[in-house]
Structures are given as C-alpha cells and as structure tokens.
C-alpha cells in the first residue's frame, strides 16, 4: 500500500484519536501503569486533536485510510503515532522526514522531541541524540535533538 503524508483536516480527528488510543493501550502500556495509560487516553480525544491543530501543524500518513500521525510546534515534535497494524513499515520514518523538512523550510536548524521509553530507540535510529531525561506525570521522558540540513534540501508539502 502506497503511503502519502499530507496535512491534517478536521475530519481526521476521530481516526487520529483512535490510533493514539490504540497505541497507548497496545504498545505504550508495556512501559506505563494502567492508570497512566487511562489518563493519557482520556486526554487524546478527537476534540483535543482539533484543539491542538490550532497551535500545531499536524500531519497524517494515509494509504487506504489514515494510519499514522505526527505534529510539530516550531521545532518541537509531538504526537508521533503509527497504527500498530502498520508498524515497522517505514511510516514513522516517512512522517518524521516530512515534519523535519517543513521545519527546515521555516528556518529551523535543529529538531527537538520528547520520547517515552517505547519510542526512544526509534528516535535514536533516526539520528536523534539524547540531551537529557526528565520525570513527567507520565513517567520517564527522554529529550532528544537532531541537527537539520540546510533549507535547500527541504521538500515542503
Ligand atoms: C515508535 C513508532 C512511532 C515507530 O513507527 P514505525 O512506523 O513503526 O517506525 P518505522 O518503521 O518508520 O521505523 C524506522 C526505523 O526505526 C526502527 N524502530 C522503529 N521502532 C523502534 C523502536 N521502538 N526501537 C528501536 N528502533 C525502532 C525501525 O527498525 C526502523 O529502522 P530501519 O529503517 O533502519 O529499518 C511506532 O511504533 C508507534 O507509534 N509506537 C507507539 C506510540 C509511541 O510510542 N509514539 C511515540 C510517543 S513519544
């Protein structure tokens, strides 16, 4: 299935909330206690996704339907989630490439992200390096960053 990355439309919000909640319950639940997963799921509703779209650039990866999402605010990455049925097919990498390219177009020279235990190895694989760790209400969080290439290499949507 060919996957393309495009900008978010309001109509994507229920599907994004569904993907995030499935990831939290089926993947991230390995690293967090149940009450933390419940709190995070309650936070990521379709309404919340629409609220966030006012301040964040949200992207979706779409084949026959939406299968992943990522967003950025300035040079910070948020909400990187791929439908567990489609994990390990390069969709996360494709989404991150798009978000990095658009940050380059906006003049940023580096990207920052916060990663849970689950996603830490993913970001290291994509060339991010550890800056520090912090304890949040959701547990251990890795802060990572990556230097971005010059603007001429960017491919904006
Ligand atoms: C982490 C996640 C976004 C990765 O998406 P994905 O589409 O499965 O990742 P890709 O297939 O694009 O993988 C890109 C590379 O990272 C590697 N990788 C993916 N997940 C990894 C992990 N958890 N640990 C180590 N490496 C990982 C892949 O092997 C691949 O390497 P390669 O290109 O050299 O073969 C996805 O598994 C997910 O949504 N997880 C649950 C939600 C989550 O934790 N989100 C982040 C919140 S901070």
Coordinates of N, CA, C and O in Angstrom, one line a residue, residues 20 23-33 36-37 40 44 77-82 112-125 128 130 132-144:
X20 N -4.1 6.9 18.3 CA -3.3 7.3 19.5 C -3.7 6.4 20.7 O -2.9 5.8 21.4
X23 N -2.5 2.8 20.2 CA -1.1 2.7 20.5 C -0.8 2.7 22.0 O -0.1 1.9 22.5
X24 N -1.5 3.6 22.7 CA -1.3 3.7 24.1 C -1.7 2.4 24.8 O -1.0 1.9 25.7
X25 N -2.8 1.8 24.4 CA -3.3 0.6 25.1 C -2.5 -0.7 24.7 O -2.3 -1.6 25.5
X26 N -2.1 -0.7 23.4 CA -1.4 -1.9 22.9 C 0.1 -1.9 22.9 O 0.7 -3.0 22.9
X27 N 0.7 -0.7 22.8 CA 2.1 -0.6 22.7 C 2.7 0.1 23.9 O 3.5 -0.5 24.6
X28 N 2.3 1.3 24.2 CA 2.9 2.0 25.3 C 2.6 1.4 26.7 O 3.2 1.7 27.7
X29 N 1.5 0.6 26.8 CA 1.1 0.0 28.0 C 2.2 -0.9 28.6 O 2.2 -1.2 29.8
X30 N 3.2 -1.3 27.8 CA 4.3 -2.1 28.3 C 5.1 -1.3 29.3 O 5.8 -1.8 30.1
X31 N 5.1 0.0 29.1 CA 6.1 0.9 29.8 C 5.4 1.8 30.9 O 6.1 2.6 31.5
X32 N 4.1 1.7 31.0 CA 3.4 2.6 31.9 C 2.3 1.9 32.7 O 1.7 0.9 32.1
X33 N 2.1 2.2 33.9 CA 1.0 1.6 34.6 C -0.4 1.9 34.0 O -0.5 2.9 33.3
X36 N -1.9 5.4 34.2 CA -1.3 6.4 33.4 C -1.8 6.3 32.0 O -2.2 7.3 31.3
X37 N -2.0 5.1 31.5 CA -2.5 4.9 30.1 C -3.9 5.4 30.1 O -4.3 6.1 29.1
X40 N -3.9 9.2 29.8 CA -3.4 9.7 28.5 C -4.5 9.4 27.5 O -4.8 10.3 26.6
X44 N -6.5 12.3 24.9 CA -6.4 12.3 23.5 C -7.7 11.9 22.8 O -7.9 10.9 22.2
X77 N 8.7 18.2 18.2 CA 7.9 17.2 17.6 C 6.9 16.7 18.7 O 7.3 16.6 19.9
X78 N 5.6 16.5 18.3 CA 4.6 15.9 19.2 C 3.8 14.8 18.5 O 3.8 14.7 17.3
X79 N 3.2 14.0 19.3 CA 2.2 13.0 18.9 C 2.6 12.2 17.7 O 2.0 12.3 16.6
X80 N 3.7 11.5 17.8 CA 4.2 10.6 16.8 C 3.6 9.2 17.0 O 3.9 8.5 18.0
X81 N 2.6 8.8 16.2 CA 1.9 7.5 16.5 C 1.6 6.9 15.1 O 1.1 7.5 14.2
X82 N 1.9 5.6 15.1 CA 1.5 4.8 13.9 C 0.6 3.6 14.3 O 0.9 2.9 15.3
X112 N 13.7 19.1 18.0 CA 13.7 18.5 19.4 C 12.5 17.6 19.6 O 11.4 17.9 19.0
X113 N 12.6 16.6 20.4 CA 11.5 15.7 20.6 C 11.6 15.2 22.0 O 12.7 15.1 22.6
X114 N 10.5 14.8 22.6 CA 10.4 14.1 23.8 C 9.9 12.7 23.5 O 9.0 12.5 22.8
X115 N 10.6 11.7 24.1 CA 10.2 10.3 23.8 C 10.0 9.5 25.0 O 10.7 9.6 26.0
X116 N 8.9 8.7 25.0 CA 8.7 7.7 26.0 C 9.7 6.6 25.9 O 10.4 6.6 24.9
X117 N 9.8 5.7 26.9 CA 10.7 4.6 26.8 C 10.4 3.8 25.4 O 11.4 3.5 24.7
X118 N 9.2 3.7 25.1 CA 8.8 2.9 23.9 C 9.4 3.5 22.6 O 9.9 2.7 21.8
X119 N 9.4 4.8 22.5 CA 9.9 5.4 21.2 C 11.3 5.8 21.2 O 11.8 6.3 20.2
X120 N 12.0 5.7 22.3 CA 13.4 6.1 22.4 C 14.3 5.5 21.3 O 15.0 6.3 20.6
X121 N 14.2 4.2 21.2 CA 15.1 3.6 20.2 C 14.7 4.0 18.7 O 15.6 4.1 17.9
X122 N 13.5 4.3 18.5 CA 13.0 4.8 17.2 C 13.8 6.1 16.8 O 14.3 6.3 15.8
X123 N 13.7 7.0 17.8 CA 14.4 8.3 17.5 C 15.9 8.2 17.4 O 16.5 8.9 16.6
X124 N 16.5 7.3 18.2 CA 18.0 7.1 18.1 C 18.3 6.6 16.7 O 19.2 7.0 16.0
X125 N 17.4 5.7 16.2 CA 17.6 5.1 14.8 C 17.5 6.2 13.8 O 18.1 6.1 12.7
X128 N 18.6 11.0 16.1 CA 18.4 11.9 17.2 C 19.4 11.4 18.3 O 19.8 10.3 18.4
X130 N 20.5 11.9 22.6 CA 20.0 12.2 23.9 C 20.5 13.6 24.4 O 21.7 13.8 24.3
X132 N 18.8 15.0 27.5 CA 18.6 14.8 29.0 C 17.4 13.9 29.2 O 16.7 13.6 28.2
X133 N 17.1 13.5 30.4 CA 15.9 12.9 30.7 C 15.1 13.7 31.7 O 15.7 14.5 32.4
X134 N 13.8 13.5 31.8 CA 13.0 14.2 32.8 C 11.9 13.3 33.3 O 11.5 12.4 32.5
X135 N 11.5 13.5 34.5 CA 10.4 12.8 35.0 C 9.1 13.6 34.8 O 9.0 14.7 35.2
X136 N 8.1 13.0 34.2 CA 6.8 13.7 34.0 C 5.7 12.9 34.7 O 6.0 11.9 35.2
X137 N 4.5 13.5 34.6 CA 3.4 12.8 35.3 C 3.1 11.5 34.6 O 2.5 10.6 35.1
X138 N 3.7 11.3 33.3 CA 3.5 10.0 32.6 C 4.7 9.1 32.7 O 4.8 8.1 32.0
X139 N 5.7 9.5 33.5 CA 6.9 8.7 33.7 C 8.1 9.3 33.0 O 8.1 10.4 32.7
X140 N 9.1 8.4 32.8 CA 10.4 8.9 32.3 C 10.2 9.4 30.8 O 9.6 8.7 30.0
X141 N 10.8 10.5 30.6 CA 10.8 11.1 29.2 C 12.2 11.4 28.8 O 13.0 12.1 29.5
X142 N 12.6 11.0 27.6 CA 13.9 11.3 27.0 C 13.7 12.6 26.1 O 12.8 12.6 25.3
X143 N 14.6 13.5 26.3 CA 14.6 14.7 25.4 C 15.8 14.5 24.5 O 16.9 14.2 24.9
X144 N 15.4 14.5 23.2 CA 16.4 14.3 22.1 C 16.5 15.4 21.1 O 15.5 16.1 21.0

